[in-house]
Amino acid sequence: MTPFELARSRYARYDVDVEAVLTQLETVAISIHCWQGDDVGGFERPDATLGGGGIQVTGNYPGKARNIDELRQDLEKVLSLVGGRHRISLHASYGEFGSEFVDRDQIEESHYQGWVDWAKKMGVHLDFNGTFFSHPLADDGFTLSSKDERVRRFWIEHAKRCRRIAAWIGREQGSPCILDTWIPDGTKDYTVDKFGYRTILKESLDEIFETEYPASEMRDALETKLFGIGSEAFVVGSHEFYMNYAARNDKMLCLDMGHFHTDEDVADKLSSILLFDDEVLLHISRPMRWDSDHVVLFNDKVKMMGEELVRSGKLEDVHIGLDFFDASINRIGAWVTGIRSMRKALLWALLQPMDLLMEYEESGNGWAAMALAEEQAILPFGDVWDEYCRRTASALEGELIDIIGTYEEQVLKERT
Ligand code: RNT
Ligand code: ZN
């Protein structure tokens, strides 16, 4: 017997059908964020860097993608190392604007044609994000909730165009494009008019959503946040704000794992939200002491997220997106580890003997459920994961350091 066959028979003792799990795992889509490859710089101008807006990227590891061709080359490498279905989540600032400068209120479908063509070639679908940061009109910390009408109108136009472009992408690819809207609006300290700013944000959103697009083309998600760097005291688009807005206006929430108190259990929120909402977008991230966007690892929090996704029976209604960016380590490696960690968490959860766990819990034997979970934790999970990697023709765990090291030598080091 091979290690995998042995593992399969061990899981079978708990009535877990490993073959069915592997088949299901392959069909779950993970939306890969484009912005890990260039430190959230985007390609509006040469040397664009992430600026302001409560998010930060630190580090200066060599090899950052300097243009869209390099970013696509890196993404192709990444896709070759991760098995299963994937989507690519684009930020508006990653359009192909040629030599002229195209401001955010001027973006058009044509600027993303190259991505749509590339995605077709790669067999992936695209998601989209408005870019409300790294811009002079976001420098004072307000966009859609700005009291400066000229600033507010600029960002409303950006948001409307993002929705139109997302719908177009959805039509082009024959799969709904999920549009995430996150704005950095907030203040560093003492704030008097919280009600006023939130009133303005609500009015802006009402106007942005006046145009309806079919759900088959695009769907809107609103990303909540507790605080950011420079917005420690007050974030206009808080969790409560968007929870209510989404519920009343039939929009989707985006839960970013870094946007809550660090000891809050984000996975626990899923069953409450999915009970009332048809779908939800996740930004899988790893906060370290704050919303630090560290690379996702196969840790307890991510496992718990996987478990809630599976146990709620709503895996198909959840859009799994990633959101991390580390410029201090090999960026391709960071991407690959983060993506694979999320996939592992899904496998981890799918391999659990749900019926038996439920039986113990419902019969009042909480300890037995706990003991069974402990037993599961030492089953040969790694042999099943390796088999998944083999079947999806992606790299085995033990091959990654060499493969990515070679890519670094041959490709990344040439970029100076
Ligand atoms: C910021 C949000 C947002 C961004 C991306 C780049 O706090 O998490 O999702 O990380 O749009
Ligand atoms: Zn996010």
GROMACS .gro file of C-alpha atoms and ligand atoms in nm, residues 35 40 50 53-55 91 129-130 133 180 182 223-225 227 254 256 259 283 291 293 323-325, ligand 1:
model
   36
   35TRP     CA    1  -0.158   4.274  -0.567
   40VAL     CA    2  -0.012   4.691  -0.418
   50LEU     CA    3   0.100   5.197  -0.214
   53GLY     CA    4  -0.539   5.476   0.329
   54GLY     CA    5  -0.480   5.269   0.638
   55ILE     CA    6  -0.286   4.992   0.466
   91HIS     CA    7  -0.758   4.605  -0.869
  129ASN     CA    8  -1.185   4.591  -0.694
  130GLY     CA    9  -1.219   4.966  -0.699
  133PHE     CA   10  -0.629   5.472  -0.214
  180ASP     CA   11  -1.528   4.445  -0.384
  182TRP     CA   12  -1.324   4.903   0.015
  223GLU     CA   13  -1.570   4.543   0.284
  224THR     CA   14  -1.596   4.636   0.650
  225LYS     CA   15  -1.310   4.745   0.874
  227PHE     CA   16  -0.936   5.053   1.203
  254CYS     CA   17  -1.682   4.125   0.253
  256ASP     CA   18  -1.149   4.049   0.584
  259HIS     CA   19  -1.038   4.382   0.993
  283HIS     CA   20  -1.065   3.820   0.234
  291ASP     CA   21  -0.430   4.444   1.008
  293ASP     CA   22  -0.177   4.146   0.584
  323ASP     CA   23  -0.576   3.952   0.070
  324PHE     CA   24  -0.216   3.965   0.187
  325PHE     CA   25   0.098   4.134   0.064
  417RNT     C1   26  -0.763   4.714   0.310
  417RNT     C2   27  -0.853   4.609   0.255
  417RNT     C3   28  -0.850   4.592   0.105
  417RNT     C4   29  -0.710   4.599   0.048
  417RNT     C5   30  -0.702   4.566  -0.099
  417RNT     C6   31  -0.569   4.596  -0.157
  417RNT     O1   32  -0.763   4.718   0.447
  417RNT     O2   33  -0.828   4.488   0.318
  417RNT     O3   34  -0.913   4.474   0.072
  417RNT     O4   35  -0.622   4.516   0.117
  417RNT     O5   36  -0.802   4.631  -0.165
   0.00000   0.00000   0.00000
